[in-house]
Amino acid sequence: MGNSGRQYGAWYPAHPLGDGPFACRARSAVDCAAVLLAAAACALLSSAEISAVQGEKPVRSKASSSDADGLSVERCFFEMPTFPKSISLEVTRGTRVRELWKRSFHQEGEREEEEEEQPPPQRVRGLGEEAFWVGDPRLGGLYVLRKDAMLRLAVGGAEGMADKLRKLKPLARKALSRL
């Protein structure tokens, strides 16, 4: 199962691509390599791109990563001055991404009890090979499949799904262009 329980992360003073120096503060070269891999998720969006949709620049970004069952997950949390405007980005890669996608979005049959309380995934057109909004407006996220990668973007706040998608779709396009 790889390092499923092991997480790597470090706070950066600002976005690692231009707003501040990027330095690995991990304990070993192996840990440092994992931090750098996780930071790749933070490199998928620039501060200017985030500011264009949120109206303010991130004050910092936090990268983390994990791997399990042939999948690697890279995450970046962009903390905004107005915390509910913060953005979460996650990229899942590996040979089993399509299997995970199919199981998550195309599985026939009964949904688990926990899933039944949530609205079903809603197709979002015009992004990647296929895209869905999953969850309610408060805790939902945009999932996009492209090749052997699955992108997830979410933004906090009290806005409805349509307003969140209006913000997340251009960010998803930028991130997908860099995958």
PDB file of C-alpha atoms in Angstrom:
ATOM      1  CA  MET A   1       0.000   0.000   0.000  1.00  0.00           C
ATOM      2  CA  GLY A   2       2.882   2.432  -0.263  1.00  0.00           C
ATOM      3  CA  ASN A   3       3.006   5.369   2.114  1.00  0.00           C
ATOM      4  CA  SER A   4      -0.752   5.796   2.481  1.00  0.00           C
ATOM      5  CA  GLY A   5      -0.521   7.052   6.033  1.00  0.00           C
ATOM      6  CA  ARG A   6       2.504   9.274   5.509  1.00  0.00           C
ATOM      7  CA  GLN A   7       1.926  12.884   4.546  1.00  0.00           C
ATOM      8  CA  TYR A   8       4.475  15.450   3.494  1.00  0.00           C
ATOM      9  CA  GLY A   9       3.817  19.122   3.832  1.00  0.00           C
ATOM     10  CA  ALA A  10       5.363  22.459   4.568  1.00  0.00           C
ATOM     11  CA  TRP A  11       4.011  25.984   4.813  1.00  0.00           C
ATOM     12  CA  TYR A  12       5.471  28.469   2.382  1.00  0.00           C
ATOM     13  CA  PRO A  13       5.418  32.213   3.010  1.00  0.00           C
ATOM     14  CA  ALA A  14       3.537  32.684  -0.266  1.00  0.00           C
ATOM     15  CA  HIS A  15       2.987  30.908  -3.561  1.00  0.00           C
ATOM     16  CA  PRO A  16       6.184  28.962  -4.330  1.00  0.00           C
ATOM     17  CA  LEU A  17       6.422  30.334  -7.871  1.00  0.00           C
ATOM     18  CA  GLY A  18       7.220  33.951  -7.466  1.00  0.00           C
ATOM     19  CA  ASP A  19       5.890  35.422  -4.250  1.00  0.00           C
ATOM     20  CA  GLY A  20       8.637  34.067  -2.018  1.00  0.00           C
ATOM     21  CA  PRO A  21      11.643  31.792  -1.928  1.00  0.00           C
ATOM     22  CA  PHE A  22      10.994  28.071  -2.105  1.00  0.00           C
ATOM     23  CA  ALA A  23      13.028  26.093   0.367  1.00  0.00           C
ATOM     24  CA  CYS A  24      12.672  22.491   1.381  1.00  0.00           C
ATOM     25  CA  ARG A  25      12.574  22.202   5.157  1.00  0.00           C
ATOM     26  CA  ALA A  26      12.193  18.414   5.289  1.00  0.00           C
ATOM     27  CA  ARG A  27      14.354  16.145   7.428  1.00  0.00           C
ATOM     28  CA  SER A  28      15.922  14.078   4.632  1.00  0.00           C
ATOM     29  CA  ALA A  29      16.538  14.037   0.887  1.00  0.00           C
ATOM     30  CA  VAL A  30      13.707  11.503   0.443  1.00  0.00           C
ATOM     31  CA  ASP A  31      11.302  13.724   2.386  1.00  0.00           C
ATOM     32  CA  CYS A  32      12.531  16.750   0.446  1.00  0.00           C
ATOM     33  CA  ALA A  33      11.816  14.989  -2.860  1.00  0.00           C
ATOM     34  CA  ALA A  34       8.282  14.263  -1.658  1.00  0.00           C
ATOM     35  CA  VAL A  35       7.793  17.914  -0.665  1.00  0.00           C
ATOM     36  CA  LEU A  36       9.009  19.040  -4.095  1.00  0.00           C
ATOM     37  CA  LEU A  37       6.626  16.605  -5.791  1.00  0.00           C
ATOM     38  CA  ALA A  38       3.748  17.939  -3.702  1.00  0.00           C
ATOM     39  CA  ALA A  39       4.776  21.498  -4.574  1.00  0.00           C
ATOM     40  CA  ALA A  40       4.126  20.623  -8.221  1.00  0.00           C
ATOM     41  CA  ALA A  41       0.411  20.871  -7.400  1.00  0.00           C
ATOM     42  CA  CYS A  42       0.958  24.429  -6.158  1.00  0.00           C
ATOM     43  CA  ALA A  43       2.684  25.266  -9.454  1.00  0.00           C
ATOM     44  CA  LEU A  44      -0.499  24.485 -11.416  1.00  0.00           C
ATOM     45  CA  LEU A  45      -2.032  27.876 -10.512  1.00  0.00           C
ATOM     46  CA  SER A  46      -0.390  31.270 -10.165  1.00  0.00           C
ATOM     47  CA  SER A  47      -1.233  33.911  -7.595  1.00  0.00           C
ATOM     48  CA  ALA A  48      -2.412  36.187 -10.401  1.00  0.00           C
ATOM     49  CA  GLU A  49      -4.805  33.534 -11.744  1.00  0.00           C
ATOM     50  CA  ILE A  50      -6.252  32.936  -8.302  1.00  0.00           C
ATOM     51  CA  SER A  51      -6.513  36.668  -7.645  1.00  0.00           C
ATOM     52  CA  ALA A  52      -8.385  37.158 -10.933  1.00  0.00           C
ATOM     53  CA  VAL A  53     -11.253  34.946  -9.733  1.00  0.00           C
ATOM     54  CA  GLN A  54     -11.118  35.548  -5.960  1.00  0.00           C
ATOM     55  CA  GLY A  55     -10.285  39.248  -5.871  1.00  0.00           C
ATOM     56  CA  GLU A  56      -7.298  38.760  -3.562  1.00  0.00           C
ATOM     57  CA  LYS A  57      -3.929  37.016  -3.647  1.00  0.00           C
ATOM     58  CA  PRO A  58      -3.108  33.935  -1.585  1.00  0.00           C
ATOM     59  CA  VAL A  59      -1.139  34.701   1.574  1.00  0.00           C
ATOM     60  CA  ARG A  60       0.468  31.250   1.520  1.00  0.00           C
ATOM     61  CA  SER A  61       0.174  27.811   0.007  1.00  0.00           C
ATOM     62  CA  LYS A  62       0.564  24.438   1.667  1.00  0.00           C
ATOM     63  CA  ALA A  63       1.688  21.462  -0.380  1.00  0.00           C
ATOM     64  CA  SER A  64       1.265  17.848   0.651  1.00  0.00           C
ATOM     65  CA  SER A  65       1.334  14.436  -1.001  1.00  0.00           C
ATOM     66  CA  SER A  66       0.580  10.798  -0.360  1.00  0.00           C
ATOM     67  CA  ASP A  67       0.555   7.575  -2.332  1.00  0.00           C
ATOM     68  CA  ALA A  68      -1.313   4.285  -2.101  1.00  0.00           C
ATOM     69  CA  ASP A  69      -2.394   1.434  -4.345  1.00  0.00           C
ATOM     70  CA  GLY A  70      -0.661   2.746  -7.466  1.00  0.00           C
ATOM     71  CA  LEU A  71      -2.027   6.268  -7.069  1.00  0.00           C
ATOM     72  CA  SER A  72      -0.131   9.378  -6.047  1.00  0.00           C
ATOM     73  CA  VAL A  73      -1.990  12.386  -4.719  1.00  0.00           C
ATOM     74  CA  GLU A  74      -0.516  15.888  -4.776  1.00  0.00           C
ATOM     75  CA  ARG A  75      -2.387  18.627  -2.933  1.00  0.00           C
ATOM     76  CA  CYS A  76      -2.123  22.366  -2.573  1.00  0.00           C
ATOM     77  CA  PHE A  77      -4.143  24.552  -0.242  1.00  0.00           C
ATOM     78  CA  PHE A  78      -4.092  28.235  -1.229  1.00  0.00           C
ATOM     79  CA  GLU A  79      -4.922  30.233   1.892  1.00  0.00           C
ATOM     80  CA  MET A  80      -6.572  33.557   1.159  1.00  0.00           C
ATOM     81  CA  PRO A  81      -6.668  36.653   3.426  1.00  0.00           C
ATOM     82  CA  THR A  82     -10.424  36.085   3.621  1.00  0.00           C
ATOM     83  CA  PHE A  83     -10.165  32.441   4.724  1.00  0.00           C
ATOM     84  CA  PRO A  84     -13.502  31.212   3.256  1.00  0.00           C
ATOM     85  CA  LYS A  85     -12.195  32.221  -0.178  1.00  0.00           C
ATOM     86  CA  SER A  86      -9.323  29.714   0.132  1.00  0.00           C
ATOM     87  CA  ILE A  87      -8.864  27.177  -2.672  1.00  0.00           C
ATOM     88  CA  SER A  88      -8.014  23.511  -2.459  1.00  0.00           C
ATOM     89  CA  LEU A  89      -6.411  21.753  -5.434  1.00  0.00           C
ATOM     90  CA  GLU A  90      -5.690  18.036  -5.653  1.00  0.00           C
ATOM     91  CA  VAL A  91      -4.172  15.992  -8.477  1.00  0.00           C
ATOM     92  CA  THR A  92      -4.416  12.201  -8.423  1.00  0.00           C
ATOM     93  CA  ARG A  93      -2.146  10.400 -10.892  1.00  0.00           C
ATOM     94  CA  GLY A  94      -1.298   6.829 -11.721  1.00  0.00           C
ATOM     95  CA  THR A  95      -2.262   3.812 -13.740  1.00  0.00           C
ATOM     96  CA  ARG A  96      -5.440   3.270 -11.707  1.00  0.00           C
ATOM     97  CA  VAL A  97      -6.912   6.770 -12.132  1.00  0.00           C
ATOM     98  CA  ARG A  98      -9.417   5.685 -14.768  1.00  0.00           C
ATOM     99  CA  GLU A  99     -10.538   2.771 -12.603  1.00  0.00           C
ATOM    100  CA  LEU A 100     -11.060   5.169  -9.681  1.00  0.00           C
ATOM    101  CA  TRP A 101     -12.930   7.597 -11.964  1.00  0.00           C
ATOM    102  CA  LYS A 102     -15.204   4.885 -13.293  1.00  0.00           C
ATOM    103  CA  ARG A 103     -15.944   3.617  -9.789  1.00  0.00           C
ATOM    104  CA  SER A 104     -16.599   7.170  -8.539  1.00  0.00           C
ATOM    105  CA  PHE A 105     -18.759   8.472 -11.388  1.00  0.00           C
ATOM    106  CA  HIS A 106     -20.038   5.576 -13.482  1.00  0.00           C
ATOM    107  CA  GLN A 107     -20.810   2.806 -11.039  1.00  0.00           C
ATOM    108  CA  GLU A 108     -24.282   1.399 -11.514  1.00  0.00           C
ATOM    109  CA  GLY A 109     -26.320   0.161  -8.598  1.00  0.00           C
ATOM    110  CA  GLU A 110     -26.971   1.355  -5.109  1.00  0.00           C
ATOM    111  CA  ARG A 111     -25.177   4.260  -3.571  1.00  0.00           C
ATOM    112  CA  GLU A 112     -23.893   3.833  -0.049  1.00  0.00           C
ATOM    113  CA  GLU A 113     -26.015   5.306   2.737  1.00  0.00           C
ATOM    114  CA  GLU A 114     -23.555   8.164   3.272  1.00  0.00           C
ATOM    115  CA  GLU A 115     -23.629   8.993  -0.471  1.00  0.00           C
ATOM    116  CA  GLU A 116     -27.444   8.938  -0.578  1.00  0.00           C
ATOM    117  CA  GLU A 117     -27.533  12.036   1.629  1.00  0.00           C
ATOM    118  CA  GLN A 118     -25.478  13.936  -0.967  1.00  0.00           C
ATOM    119  CA  PRO A 119     -26.859  15.004  -4.337  1.00  0.00           C
ATOM    120  CA  PRO A 120     -25.647  12.819  -7.212  1.00  0.00           C
ATOM    121  CA  PRO A 121     -22.644  14.039  -9.239  1.00  0.00           C
ATOM    122  CA  GLN A 122     -23.609  16.667 -11.829  1.00  0.00           C
ATOM    123  CA  ARG A 123     -21.895  16.621 -15.207  1.00  0.00           C
ATOM    124  CA  VAL A 124     -19.930  19.772 -16.089  1.00  0.00           C
ATOM    125  CA  ARG A 125     -19.329  20.246 -19.809  1.00  0.00           C
ATOM    126  CA  GLY A 126     -16.274  21.735 -21.516  1.00  0.00           C
ATOM    127  CA  LEU A 127     -13.500  20.578 -19.175  1.00  0.00           C
ATOM    128  CA  GLY A 128     -11.014  17.765 -19.776  1.00  0.00           C
ATOM    129  CA  GLU A 129     -12.317  14.443 -21.026  1.00  0.00           C
ATOM    130  CA  GLU A 130     -15.117  14.526 -18.489  1.00  0.00           C
ATOM    131  CA  ALA A 131     -15.982  16.622 -15.425  1.00  0.00           C
ATOM    132  CA  PHE A 132     -18.434  16.542 -12.517  1.00  0.00           C
ATOM    133  CA  TRP A 133     -19.502  18.714  -9.614  1.00  0.00           C
ATOM    134  CA  VAL A 134     -19.790  16.523  -6.511  1.00  0.00           C
ATOM    135  CA  GLY A 135     -21.406  17.446  -3.215  1.00  0.00           C
ATOM    136  CA  ASP A 136     -23.453  20.337  -1.972  1.00  0.00           C
ATOM    137  CA  PRO A 137     -22.577  24.000  -2.600  1.00  0.00           C
ATOM    138  CA  ARG A 138     -20.861  24.375   0.780  1.00  0.00           C
ATOM    139  CA  LEU A 139     -18.585  21.327   0.650  1.00  0.00           C
ATOM    140  CA  GLY A 140     -18.644  20.381  -3.017  1.00  0.00           C
ATOM    141  CA  GLY A 141     -15.850  20.226  -5.531  1.00  0.00           C
ATOM    142  CA  LEU A 142     -15.143  20.112  -9.241  1.00  0.00           C
ATOM    143  CA  TYR A 143     -13.580  16.857 -10.493  1.00  0.00           C
ATOM    144  CA  VAL A 144     -11.961  16.702 -13.945  1.00  0.00           C
ATOM    145  CA  LEU A 145     -10.458  13.710 -15.764  1.00  0.00           C
ATOM    146  CA  ARG A 146      -7.594  14.254 -18.208  1.00  0.00           C
ATOM    147  CA  LYS A 147      -5.457  11.378 -19.454  1.00  0.00           C
ATOM    148  CA  ASP A 148      -4.102   9.536 -16.396  1.00  0.00           C
ATOM    149  CA  ALA A 149      -4.809  12.373 -13.971  1.00  0.00           C
ATOM    150  CA  MET A 150      -7.816  13.474 -11.971  1.00  0.00           C
ATOM    151  CA  LEU A 151      -8.003  17.095 -10.852  1.00  0.00           C
ATOM    152  CA  ARG A 152     -10.158  18.266  -7.937  1.00  0.00           C
ATOM    153  CA  LEU A 153     -10.735  21.919  -7.146  1.00  0.00           C
ATOM    154  CA  ALA A 154     -12.828  23.370  -4.336  1.00  0.00           C
ATOM    155  CA  VAL A 155     -13.428  26.816  -2.922  1.00  0.00           C
ATOM    156  CA  GLY A 156     -14.936  27.731   0.425  1.00  0.00           C
ATOM    157  CA  GLY A 157     -17.606  30.236   1.198  1.00  0.00           C
ATOM    158  CA  ALA A 158     -21.382  30.504   1.182  1.00  0.00           C
ATOM    159  CA  GLU A 159     -21.802  30.919  -2.582  1.00  0.00           C
ATOM    160  CA  GLY A 160     -23.977  28.538  -4.542  1.00  0.00           C
ATOM    161  CA  MET A 161     -22.742  25.867  -6.937  1.00  0.00           C
ATOM    162  CA  ALA A 162     -23.180  28.047 -10.053  1.00  0.00           C
ATOM    163  CA  ASP A 163     -21.041  30.854  -8.589  1.00  0.00           C
ATOM    164  CA  LYS A 164     -18.377  28.407  -7.436  1.00  0.00           C
ATOM    165  CA  LEU A 165     -18.263  26.733 -10.851  1.00  0.00           C
ATOM    166  CA  ARG A 166     -17.951  30.161 -12.498  1.00  0.00           C
ATOM    167  CA  LYS A 167     -14.748  30.623 -10.466  1.00  0.00           C
ATOM    168  CA  LEU A 168     -13.409  27.074 -10.588  1.00  0.00           C
ATOM    169  CA  LYS A 169     -13.808  26.408 -14.329  1.00  0.00           C
ATOM    170  CA  PRO A 170     -11.201  28.985 -15.451  1.00  0.00           C
ATOM    171  CA  LEU A 171      -8.834  27.787 -12.718  1.00  0.00           C
ATOM    172  CA  ALA A 172      -9.348  24.190 -13.837  1.00  0.00           C
ATOM    173  CA  ARG A 173      -8.533  25.151 -17.442  1.00  0.00           C
ATOM    174  CA  LYS A 174      -5.283  26.800 -16.312  1.00  0.00           C
ATOM    175  CA  ALA A 175      -4.311  23.818 -14.138  1.00  0.00           C
ATOM    176  CA  LEU A 176      -5.175  21.293 -16.881  1.00  0.00           C
ATOM    177  CA  SER A 177      -2.977  23.161 -19.353  1.00  0.00           C
ATOM    178  CA  ARG A 178      -0.014  22.547 -17.018  1.00  0.00           C
ATOM    179  CA  LEU A 179      -0.639  18.881 -16.194  1.00  0.00           C
TER     180      LEU A 179
END
